[in-house]
Amino acid sequence: MQREHWGSRVGFILAAAGSAVGLGNIWKFPYLVGAEGGGVFLVVYVGFLIAIGFCVMIAEIALGRHAQANPFGAFKRVGGKRWSIFGLLAVLTAFTILSFYSIVGGWTIAYVVKTITGGFSGYSGAEFESHFGELVTSPIEPIVYHAAFMAFGVLIVINGITSGIERAAKIMMPLLFILLALLVVRSLTLDGAMAGVRYFLVPDWSHLDADMVAAALGQAFFSLSLGMGALITYGSYLGEKESIPNAAGWVVCLDLLVAVLAGFLILPAVFAFNMDPAAGPGLTFITLPAIFAELPFGIVVQLCFFLLLFVAAITSAISLLQVVVSFVGEEFNVCRQWTTVWVGVAIFLFGVPSSLALGVWGDVTFYDMNIFDLLGYITDTFFLPIGAIATCLVAGWVSYDKFAAEVTNEGQRPFAYLTAWKWMCRVAAPIGILWVMYEAIFGA
Ligand code: PFF
């Protein structure tokens, strides 16, 4: 059967940017900037995004396009049987991450629904805090929203690459940018917003330490959707005439743009209302709603914000779902529609314990971590970096010639930084990633 391809270059870029731009940009990036000391984190982050993230992204897309297969098939075809284990690991990582990513995605639906139905009217700061606590610890409610989120994902992916994922990206990504632009304007025009802008943009080098640098590199990988097979999979549907460095460049720029805009949205608002920028994960679900409640027409702002978060989350989730669906569909030769439904159900069920871990199963811990945190720790610290290193080694050493031909379209589109890219994949990126693993395991 002929492999499906993206309808256009823009379609691929929007879908890949949709994968990259997610909760990582709007939820995690601003709270990391807040917690890790502001502008200095931004500077280190941008450095990693360009130097390492861009190179690994090129390698992933090239691997997928060259092999015309899901991550397992791709590693097997390009590196031989021994390397296929890393493809399998990527599929497993995508499966695991989606199982808890979807829980947070479900919370965004809960907030959209509650905002529309007036569930938050009259709430003040403390009430938002207790509401968030009640939502995430409840045994039923978040699981219902988790199911709804997965159902959205399945409904998109079931329609295939062009009519499903590409079409959704073409509608949702422009919507995301419009919502984001509106919210940034609102935030920057608040009295006292400039203190937040300064905190975000002016580096204070005294915050520079190993812990922060490791967090920045980890975040760069997560934000660009690297190490989980998403871009290998999306790359496998990319037409052979397209330039991979060019497409990857667009995706990195769009991802960075959204992270920076999210910083301009969240930090000025936090400073204008004298809130704590280092509030951590609750910044988005507790601090921001409390701020919105103080604004005129705050309910509209709140609705736009949680819609934005939902859109960002779902376009990322579908790329993770597609990783698993393409693997099962191709390796076991089963029809796409049924595969999508059953994979969706399996991921939903696997995610249920993670949701319960935040409430009734909170006492079930391993190494002092509940199930939700444990899965995040294992995937972030081991699976994701190992997948990224394996891609670099295959691209830089095992099959460099094939990759070089893919990246330059058989020499027809020379890539000015090919040599730098080669050494990045061979040495610098793997060492950088190994160091982050070391920091995550043995660091403070
Ligand atoms: N890049 C997404 C984010 O920043 O939220 C998360 C993600 C999606 C990671 C898809 C990996 C992936 F394959």
CSV table of C-alpha atoms and ligand atoms in Angstrom, one decimal:
chain,number,residue,atom,x,y,z
A,1,MET,CA,0.0,0.0,0.0
A,2,GLN,CA,1.2,3.5,-0.8
A,3,ARG,CA,2.4,5.4,2.3
A,4,GLU,CA,0.3,8.4,3.0
A,5,HIS,CA,2.1,11.8,2.8
A,6,TRP,CA,1.4,15.3,4.1
A,7,GLY,CA,-0.6,17.3,1.7
A,8,SER,CA,1.8,20.2,1.8
A,9,ARG,CA,5.0,21.5,3.4
A,10,VAL,CA,3.1,24.0,5.5
A,11,GLY,CA,0.9,21.1,6.6
A,12,PHE,CA,3.9,19.2,7.9
A,13,ILE,CA,5.4,22.2,9.6
A,14,LEU,CA,2.1,23.0,11.3
A,15,ALA,CA,1.6,19.4,12.4
A,16,ALA,CA,5.2,19.2,13.7
A,17,ALA,CA,4.9,22.6,15.4
A,18,GLY,CA,1.6,21.4,16.8
A,19,SER,CA,3.4,18.4,18.4
A,20,ALA,CA,6.2,20.6,19.7
A,21,VAL,CA,4.0,23.4,21.0
A,22,GLY,CA,2.2,22.0,24.0
A,23,LEU,CA,1.7,22.0,27.7
A,24,GLY,CA,5.5,22.1,27.8
A,25,ASN,CA,5.5,25.6,26.4
A,26,ILE,CA,2.6,27.2,28.1
A,27,TRP,CA,2.4,25.3,31.4
A,28,LYS,CA,5.9,24.1,32.1
A,29,PHE,CA,8.2,26.7,30.5
A,30,PRO,CA,6.9,29.8,32.3
A,31,TYR,CA,6.9,28.0,35.7
A,32,LEU,CA,10.5,26.8,35.1
A,33,VAL,CA,11.5,30.4,34.2
A,34,GLY,CA,9.8,31.5,37.3
A,35,ALA,CA,11.4,28.9,39.5
A,36,GLU,CA,14.9,28.8,38.0
A,37,GLY,CA,15.6,32.5,38.2
A,38,GLY,CA,14.2,34.3,35.1
A,39,GLY,CA,16.2,35.5,32.2
A,40,VAL,CA,19.2,33.4,32.7
A,41,PHE,CA,17.1,30.3,32.2
A,42,LEU,CA,15.8,31.7,28.9
A,43,VAL,CA,19.3,32.4,27.6
A,44,VAL,CA,20.5,28.9,28.3
A,45,TYR,CA,17.3,27.4,27.0
A,46,VAL,CA,17.6,29.2,23.7
A,47,GLY,CA,21.2,28.1,23.3
A,48,PHE,CA,20.3,24.5,23.7
A,49,LEU,CA,17.3,24.7,21.5
A,50,ILE,CA,19.4,26.0,18.6
A,51,ALA,CA,22.6,24.1,19.2
A,52,ILE,CA,21.3,20.6,20.2
A,53,GLY,CA,17.6,20.5,19.7
A,54,PHE,CA,17.7,21.6,16.1
A,55,CYS,CA,20.3,19.0,15.3
A,56,VAL,CA,18.5,16.1,17.0
A,57,MET,CA,15.3,17.2,15.3
A,58,ILE,CA,17.0,17.0,11.8
A,59,ALA,CA,18.2,13.5,12.7
A,60,GLU,CA,14.8,12.3,13.8
A,61,ILE,CA,13.0,13.6,10.7
A,62,ALA,CA,15.7,12.2,8.4
A,63,LEU,CA,15.5,8.8,10.1
A,64,GLY,CA,11.7,8.7,9.6
A,65,ARG,CA,11.8,9.8,6.0
A,66,HIS,CA,14.6,7.6,5.0
A,67,ALA,CA,13.0,4.5,6.5
A,68,GLN,CA,9.4,5.4,5.6
A,69,ALA,CA,8.4,3.6,8.8
A,70,ASN,CA,7.3,3.9,12.4
A,71,PRO,CA,10.1,4.3,15.0
A,72,PHE,CA,10.6,0.6,15.5
A,73,GLY,CA,10.7,-0.2,11.8
A,74,ALA,CA,12.8,2.9,11.2
A,75,PHE,CA,15.6,1.9,13.6
A,76,LYS,CA,15.5,-1.6,12.3
A,77,ARG,CA,15.7,-0.6,8.7
A,78,VAL,CA,18.5,2.0,9.2
A,79,GLY,CA,20.6,0.5,12.0
A,80,GLY,CA,19.7,-3.2,11.8
A,81,LYS,CA,18.0,-5.5,14.2
A,82,ARG,CA,20.2,-4.5,17.2
A,83,TRP,CA,19.1,-0.9,17.0
A,84,SER,CA,15.4,-1.7,16.7
A,85,ILE,CA,15.2,-2.0,20.5
A,86,PHE,CA,15.5,1.8,20.7
A,87,GLY,CA,12.6,2.2,18.3
A,88,LEU,CA,10.6,0.0,20.6
A,89,LEU,CA,11.7,2.1,23.6
A,90,ALA,CA,10.5,5.3,21.7
A,91,VAL,CA,7.0,3.7,21.2
A,92,LEU,CA,6.9,2.7,24.9
A,93,THR,CA,7.9,6.2,25.9
A,94,ALA,CA,5.2,7.8,23.7
A,95,PHE,CA,2.6,5.4,25.2
A,96,THR,CA,3.6,6.1,28.8
A,97,ILE,CA,3.9,9.9,28.4
A,98,LEU,CA,0.6,10.2,26.6
A,99,SER,CA,-1.1,8.3,29.5
A,100,PHE,CA,-0.3,11.1,32.0
A,101,TYR,CA,-0.1,14.0,29.5
A,102,SER,CA,-3.7,13.2,28.8
A,103,ILE,CA,-4.6,13.6,32.5
A,104,VAL,CA,-3.3,17.2,32.5
A,105,GLY,CA,-5.0,17.6,29.1
A,106,GLY,CA,-8.2,16.5,30.8
A,107,TRP,CA,-7.8,19.2,33.5
A,108,THR,CA,-7.7,21.8,30.7
A,109,ILE,CA,-11.1,20.5,29.4
A,110,ALA,CA,-12.4,20.7,33.0
A,111,TYR,CA,-11.4,24.3,33.3
A,112,VAL,CA,-12.9,25.2,29.9
A,113,VAL,CA,-16.2,23.5,30.9
A,114,LYS,CA,-16.3,25.1,34.3
A,115,THR,CA,-15.5,28.6,32.9
A,116,ILE,CA,-18.3,28.3,30.3
A,117,THR,CA,-20.9,26.9,32.8
A,118,GLY,CA,-20.1,29.6,35.3
A,119,GLY,CA,-18.6,27.2,37.8
A,120,PHE,CA,-15.9,29.7,38.9
A,121,SER,CA,-18.1,32.8,39.4
A,122,GLY,CA,-17.3,34.6,42.5
A,123,TYR,CA,-14.2,32.6,43.2
A,124,SER,CA,-11.2,34.3,44.8
A,125,GLY,CA,-7.5,33.2,45.1
A,126,ALA,CA,-7.8,30.6,47.9
A,127,GLU,CA,-10.9,29.1,46.3
A,128,PHE,CA,-9.0,28.4,43.1
A,129,GLU,CA,-6.4,26.7,45.1
A,130,SER,CA,-8.8,24.4,46.9
A,131,HIS,CA,-10.8,23.8,43.6
A,132,PHE,CA,-7.6,22.6,41.9
A,133,GLY,CA,-6.8,20.3,44.8
A,134,GLU,CA,-10.3,18.9,44.7
A,135,LEU,CA,-10.3,18.4,41.0
A,136,VAL,CA,-7.0,16.5,40.8
A,137,THR,CA,-7.6,14.4,43.9
A,138,SER,CA,-11.1,13.4,43.0
A,139,PRO,CA,-11.3,9.7,42.0
A,140,ILE,CA,-13.8,10.1,39.2
A,141,GLU,CA,-13.9,13.6,37.7
A,142,PRO,CA,-10.4,13.8,36.3
A,143,ILE,CA,-10.7,10.4,34.8
A,144,VAL,CA,-13.9,11.4,33.0
A,145,TYR,CA,-12.0,14.4,31.5
A,146,HIS,CA,-9.0,12.2,30.8
A,147,ALA,CA,-11.4,9.9,28.8
A,148,ALA,CA,-12.8,12.9,27.0
A,149,PHE,CA,-9.3,14.2,26.1
A,150,MET,CA,-8.3,10.8,24.7
A,151,ALA,CA,-11.5,10.6,22.8
A,152,PHE,CA,-10.7,13.9,21.1
A,153,GLY,CA,-7.3,12.6,20.2
A,154,VAL,CA,-8.7,9.3,18.8
A,155,LEU,CA,-11.3,11.2,16.7
A,156,ILE,CA,-8.5,13.2,15.0
A,157,VAL,CA,-6.0,10.4,14.5
A,158,ILE,CA,-8.6,7.9,13.2
A,159,ASN,CA,-9.0,10.1,10.1
A,160,GLY,CA,-5.4,9.6,9.1
A,161,ILE,CA,-2.5,11.9,8.3
A,162,THR,CA,-3.9,14.5,5.9
A,163,SER,CA,-7.6,14.4,6.7
A,164,GLY,CA,-7.0,13.9,10.4
A,165,ILE,CA,-3.8,15.3,11.9
A,166,GLU,CA,-2.9,17.8,9.1
A,167,ARG,CA,-6.4,19.2,9.0
A,168,ALA,CA,-6.6,19.6,12.8
A,169,ALA,CA,-3.2,21.4,12.8
A,170,LYS,CA,-4.3,23.8,10.1
A,171,ILE,CA,-7.3,24.8,12.0
A,172,MET,CA,-5.9,24.7,15.5
A,173,MET,CA,-2.5,26.3,15.2
A,174,PRO,CA,-3.7,29.6,13.7
A,175,LEU,CA,-6.3,29.6,16.5
A,176,LEU,CA,-3.6,29.0,19.1
A,177,PHE,CA,-1.6,32.0,17.8
A,178,ILE,CA,-4.7,34.3,17.8
A,179,LEU,CA,-5.6,33.4,21.3
A,180,LEU,CA,-2.0,33.7,22.5
A,181,ALA,CA,-1.6,37.2,20.8
A,182,LEU,CA,-4.8,38.5,22.4
A,183,LEU,CA,-3.8,37.2,25.9
A,184,VAL,CA,-0.3,38.7,25.6
A,185,VAL,CA,-1.7,42.1,24.7
A,186,ARG,CA,-4.0,41.9,27.7
A,187,SER,CA,-1.2,40.9,30.1
A,188,LEU,CA,1.4,43.5,28.9
A,189,THR,CA,-1.1,46.3,29.3
A,190,LEU,CA,-1.6,45.6,33.0
A,191,ASP,CA,-0.3,48.1,35.5
A,192,GLY,CA,3.1,46.9,36.7
A,193,ALA,CA,3.6,44.4,33.9
A,194,MET,CA,7.1,45.6,33.1
A,195,ALA,CA,8.6,44.1,36.2
A,196,GLY,CA,7.6,40.7,34.8
A,197,VAL,CA,9.1,41.5,31.4
A,198,ARG,CA,12.3,42.5,33.1
A,199,TYR,CA,12.4,39.4,35.2
A,200,PHE,CA,11.9,37.3,32.0
A,201,LEU,CA,14.4,39.0,29.8
A,202,VAL,CA,17.2,40.4,31.9
A,203,PRO,CA,19.5,37.5,33.0
A,204,ASP,CA,20.7,37.4,36.5
A,205,TRP,CA,23.8,35.2,36.2
A,206,SER,CA,23.9,34.4,39.9
A,207,HIS,CA,21.2,31.8,39.2
A,208,LEU,CA,23.4,29.9,36.8
A,209,ASP,CA,24.1,26.4,38.2
A,210,ALA,CA,24.3,22.8,37.0
A,211,ASP,CA,20.8,22.0,38.1
A,212,MET,CA,19.3,24.9,36.1
A,213,VAL,CA,21.4,24.1,33.0
A,214,ALA,CA,20.2,20.4,33.2
A,215,ALA,CA,16.6,21.6,33.5
A,216,ALA,CA,17.0,23.8,30.5
A,217,LEU,CA,18.3,21.0,28.3
A,218,GLY,CA,15.7,18.6,29.5
A,219,GLN,CA,13.0,21.1,28.8
A,220,ALA,CA,14.4,21.8,25.3
A,221,PHE,CA,14.1,18.1,24.4
A,222,PHE,CA,10.6,17.7,25.9
A,223,SER,CA,9.4,20.9,24.2
A,224,LEU,CA,10.6,20.0,20.8
A,225,SER,CA,9.0,16.5,21.2
A,226,LEU,CA,12.4,14.8,20.8
A,227,GLY,CA,13.3,11.3,22.0
A,228,MET,CA,9.8,9.7,21.7
A,229,GLY,CA,9.6,8.9,18.1
A,230,ALA,CA,7.1,11.7,17.3
A,231,LEU,CA,9.2,13.4,14.7
A,232,ILE,CA,10.5,10.1,13.4
A,233,THR,CA,6.9,9.2,12.8
A,234,TYR,CA,5.9,12.6,11.3
A,235,GLY,CA,9.0,12.6,9.2
A,236,SER,CA,8.1,9.3,7.7
A,237,TYR,CA,5.1,11.0,6.0
A,238,LEU,CA,7.3,13.9,4.6
A,239,GLY,CA,7.6,14.1,0.8
A,240,GLU,CA,11.1,13.4,-0.5
A,241,LYS,CA,11.5,16.8,-2.2
A,242,GLU,CA,11.2,18.8,1.1
A,243,SER,CA,14.2,20.2,2.8
A,244,ILE,CA,14.6,18.8,6.3
A,245,PRO,CA,16.8,21.5,7.8
A,246,ASN,CA,14.4,24.1,6.6
A,247,ALA,CA,11.3,22.4,8.0
A,248,ALA,CA,13.1,21.7,11.3
A,249,GLY,CA,14.2,25.4,11.5
A,250,TRP,CA,10.6,26.5,11.2
A,251,VAL,CA,9.5,24.1,13.9
A,252,VAL,CA,12.2,25.2,16.3
A,253,CYS,CA,11.4,28.9,15.7
A,254,LEU,CA,7.6,28.4,16.1
A,255,ASP,CA,8.2,26.4,19.3
A,256,LEU,CA,10.5,29.1,20.7
A,257,LEU,CA,8.1,31.9,19.7
A,258,VAL,CA,5.2,30.2,21.6
A,259,ALA,CA,7.4,29.7,24.7
A,260,VAL,CA,8.5,33.3,24.7
A,261,LEU,CA,5.0,34.6,24.1
A,262,ALA,CA,3.8,32.3,27.0
A,263,GLY,CA,6.4,34.0,29.1
A,264,PHE,CA,5.1,37.4,28.1
A,265,LEU,CA,1.6,36.3,28.9
A,266,ILE,CA,2.2,34.7,32.3
A,267,LEU,CA,5.1,36.5,34.0
A,268,PRO,CA,3.9,40.1,33.6
A,269,ALA,CA,0.5,39.1,35.0
A,270,VAL,CA,2.1,37.4,37.9
A,271,PHE,CA,4.3,40.4,38.7
A,272,ALA,CA,1.4,42.9,38.2
A,273,PHE,CA,-0.5,41.1,40.9
A,274,ASN,CA,2.4,40.6,43.2
A,275,MET,CA,2.1,36.8,43.0
A,276,ASP,CA,5.0,34.4,43.4
A,277,PRO,CA,6.6,33.5,40.0
A,278,ALA,CA,8.2,30.4,41.6
A,279,ALA,CA,4.8,28.9,42.5
A,280,GLY,CA,5.7,25.8,40.4
A,281,PRO,CA,3.1,23.6,38.6
A,282,GLY,CA,0.2,25.4,40.2
A,283,LEU,CA,1.1,28.7,38.5
A,284,THR,CA,-1.1,27.9,35.6
A,285,PHE,CA,-4.1,26.3,37.3
A,286,ILE,CA,-4.2,28.3,40.5
A,287,THR,CA,-2.3,31.6,40.2
A,288,LEU,CA,-3.5,32.6,36.8
A,289,PRO,CA,-7.2,32.0,37.3
A,290,ALA,CA,-7.0,34.0,40.5
A,291,ILE,CA,-5.5,36.9,38.4
A,292,PHE,CA,-8.1,36.6,35.7
A,293,ALA,CA,-10.8,36.8,38.3
A,294,GLU,CA,-9.6,40.3,39.2
A,295,LEU,CA,-9.8,41.6,35.6
A,296,PRO,CA,-12.7,43.2,33.9
A,297,PHE,CA,-14.2,40.6,31.6
A,298,GLY,CA,-11.9,38.2,33.3
A,299,ILE,CA,-14.1,35.3,32.4
A,300,VAL,CA,-13.5,35.8,28.7
A,301,VAL,CA,-9.7,36.0,29.3
A,302,GLN,CA,-9.9,32.8,31.4
A,303,LEU,CA,-11.9,31.0,28.7
A,304,CYS,CA,-9.4,32.0,26.0
A,305,PHE,CA,-6.5,30.9,28.2
A,306,PHE,CA,-7.8,27.4,28.9
A,307,LEU,CA,-8.9,27.0,25.3
A,308,LEU,CA,-5.4,27.9,24.3
A,309,LEU,CA,-4.0,25.3,26.7
A,310,PHE,CA,-6.4,22.6,25.4
A,311,VAL,CA,-5.5,23.3,21.8
A,312,ALA,CA,-1.8,23.2,22.6
A,313,ALA,CA,-2.2,19.9,24.5
A,314,ILE,CA,-4.3,18.1,21.9
A,315,THR,CA,-2.1,18.8,18.9
A,316,SER,CA,0.8,17.4,20.9
A,317,ALA,CA,-1.1,14.4,22.2
A,318,ILE,CA,-2.1,13.3,18.7
A,319,SER,CA,1.6,13.1,17.7
A,320,LEU,CA,2.2,10.7,20.6
A,321,LEU,CA,-0.9,8.7,19.7
A,322,GLN,CA,0.2,8.5,16.1
A,323,VAL,CA,3.6,7.0,17.2
A,324,VAL,CA,1.9,4.1,18.8
A,325,VAL,CA,-0.8,3.7,16.1
A,326,SER,CA,1.7,3.7,13.3
A,327,PHE,CA,3.8,1.1,15.2
A,328,VAL,CA,0.9,-1.3,15.9
A,329,GLY,CA,-0.7,-0.7,12.5
A,330,GLU,CA,2.5,-1.4,10.5
A,331,GLU,CA,4.2,-4.1,12.6
A,332,PHE,CA,1.0,-6.1,13.1
A,333,ASN,CA,-0.6,-5.2,9.8
A,334,VAL,CA,-3.9,-4.2,11.3
A,335,CYS,CA,-6.4,-1.6,10.1
A,336,ARG,CA,-5.8,2.0,11.2
A,337,GLN,CA,-9.3,2.7,12.5
A,338,TRP,CA,-9.5,-0.2,14.9
A,339,THR,CA,-5.9,0.2,15.9
A,340,THR,CA,-6.5,3.9,16.8
A,341,VAL,CA,-9.5,3.0,19.0
A,342,TRP,CA,-7.8,0.2,20.8
A,343,VAL,CA,-4.6,2.0,21.3
A,344,GLY,CA,-6.6,5.0,22.6
A,345,VAL,CA,-8.4,2.7,25.1
A,346,ALA,CA,-5.2,1.1,26.2
A,347,ILE,CA,-3.5,4.4,26.9
A,348,PHE,CA,-6.6,5.7,28.7
A,349,LEU,CA,-6.6,2.6,31.0
A,350,PHE,CA,-2.9,2.8,31.6
A,351,GLY,CA,-3.3,6.5,32.6
A,352,VAL,CA,-6.0,5.8,35.3
A,353,PRO,CA,-3.6,4.8,38.1
A,354,SER,CA,-1.6,8.0,37.5
A,355,SER,CA,-4.7,10.1,38.0
A,356,LEU,CA,-5.6,8.1,41.1
A,357,ALA,CA,-2.1,8.6,42.4
A,358,LEU,CA,-2.8,12.3,42.9
A,359,GLY,CA,-5.7,11.3,45.2
A,360,VAL,CA,-6.9,8.0,46.7
A,361,TRP,CA,-3.7,6.1,45.6
A,362,GLY,CA,-1.4,8.8,46.9
A,363,ASP,CA,0.1,6.4,49.5
A,364,VAL,CA,1.2,4.0,46.8
A,365,THR,CA,4.8,5.1,46.4
A,366,PHE,CA,8.0,3.7,44.9
A,367,TYR,CA,11.3,5.4,45.9
A,368,ASP,CA,9.1,8.1,47.6
A,369,MET,CA,7.3,8.9,44.4
A,370,ASN,CA,3.7,8.3,43.6
A,371,ILE,CA,2.8,6.6,40.3
A,372,PHE,CA,2.3,9.9,38.4
A,373,ASP,CA,5.6,11.3,39.4
A,374,LEU,CA,7.4,7.9,39.0
A,375,LEU,CA,6.3,7.6,35.4
A,376,GLY,CA,7.4,11.1,34.7
A,377,TYR,CA,10.7,10.5,36.3
A,378,ILE,CA,11.4,7.3,34.5
A,379,THR,CA,10.5,8.6,31.1
A,380,ASP,CA,12.2,12.0,31.5
A,381,THR,CA,15.4,10.7,33.1
A,382,PHE,CA,15.9,7.4,31.2
A,383,PHE,CA,13.7,6.7,28.2
A,384,LEU,CA,13.7,10.1,26.6
A,385,PRO,CA,17.4,10.7,26.8
A,386,ILE,CA,18.3,7.2,25.7
A,387,GLY,CA,16.0,7.5,22.7
A,388,ALA,CA,17.6,10.8,21.7
A,389,ILE,CA,21.2,9.5,22.1
A,390,ALA,CA,20.4,6.4,20.0
A,391,THR,CA,19.0,8.7,17.2
A,392,CYS,CA,22.2,10.8,17.3
A,393,LEU,CA,24.5,7.8,17.2
A,394,VAL,CA,22.6,6.2,14.3
A,395,ALA,CA,22.7,9.4,12.4
A,396,GLY,CA,26.3,10.4,13.2
A,397,TRP,CA,28.1,7.0,13.2
A,398,VAL,CA,26.1,4.0,12.1
A,399,SER,CA,24.5,5.3,8.9
A,400,TYR,CA,26.0,8.8,8.4
A,401,ASP,CA,26.1,8.6,4.6
A,402,LYS,CA,22.4,7.7,4.4
A,403,PHE,CA,21.5,10.6,6.7
A,404,ALA,CA,23.7,13.1,4.9
A,405,ALA,CA,22.0,12.2,1.6
A,406,GLU,CA,18.6,12.6,3.3
A,407,VAL,CA,19.4,15.9,4.9
A,408,THR,CA,20.8,17.3,1.6
A,409,ASN,CA,18.2,15.7,-0.6
A,410,GLU,CA,20.9,13.6,-2.3
A,411,GLY,CA,23.1,16.6,-2.6
A,412,GLN,CA,20.6,18.7,-4.4
A,413,ARG,CA,20.0,21.0,-1.5
A,414,PRO,CA,23.3,21.5,0.2
A,415,PHE,CA,23.1,22.1,4.0
A,416,ALA,CA,25.7,24.7,5.0
A,417,TYR,CA,26.1,23.3,8.5
A,418,LEU,CA,26.4,19.6,7.6
A,419,THR,CA,29.8,19.1,9.2
A,420,ALA,CA,28.7,20.9,12.3
A,421,TRP,CA,25.6,18.8,12.4
A,422,LYS,CA,27.6,15.6,12.0
A,423,TRP,CA,29.8,16.4,15.0
A,424,MET,CA,26.9,17.5,17.0
A,425,CYS,CA,25.2,14.1,16.5
A,426,ARG,CA,28.5,12.2,16.9
A,427,VAL,CA,29.8,13.8,20.1
A,428,ALA,CA,28.4,17.0,21.5
A,429,ALA,CA,24.7,16.1,21.7
A,430,PRO,CA,25.2,12.6,23.2
A,431,ILE,CA,27.7,14.0,25.8
A,432,GLY,CA,25.3,16.8,26.7
A,433,ILE,CA,22.4,14.4,27.1
A,434,LEU,CA,24.4,12.0,29.2
A,435,TRP,CA,25.4,14.8,31.5
A,436,VAL,CA,21.8,15.7,32.0
A,437,MET,CA,21.0,12.1,32.8
A,438,TYR,CA,23.8,12.1,35.4
A,439,GLU,CA,22.5,15.3,36.9
A,440,ALA,CA,19.0,14.0,37.1
A,441,ILE,CA,20.1,10.8,38.8
A,442,PHE,CA,22.9,11.9,41.1
A,443,GLY,CA,22.4,15.7,41.2
A,444,ALA,CA,20.9,17.6,44.2
B,1,PFF,N1,6.3,18.9,23.0
B,1,PFF,C1,5.2,18.7,23.8
B,1,PFF,C2,5.1,19.9,24.8
B,1,PFF,O1,5.9,20.7,24.9
B,1,PFF,O2,4.1,19.9,25.6
B,1,PFF,C3,5.2,17.4,24.5
B,1,PFF,C4,5.5,16.3,23.7
B,1,PFF,C5,4.6,15.9,22.6
B,1,PFF,C6,6.6,15.6,23.9
B,1,PFF,C7,5.0,14.9,21.8
B,1,PFF,C8,7.0,14.5,23.0
B,1,PFF,C9,6.1,14.2,22.0
B,1,PFF,F1,6.5,13.2,21.2
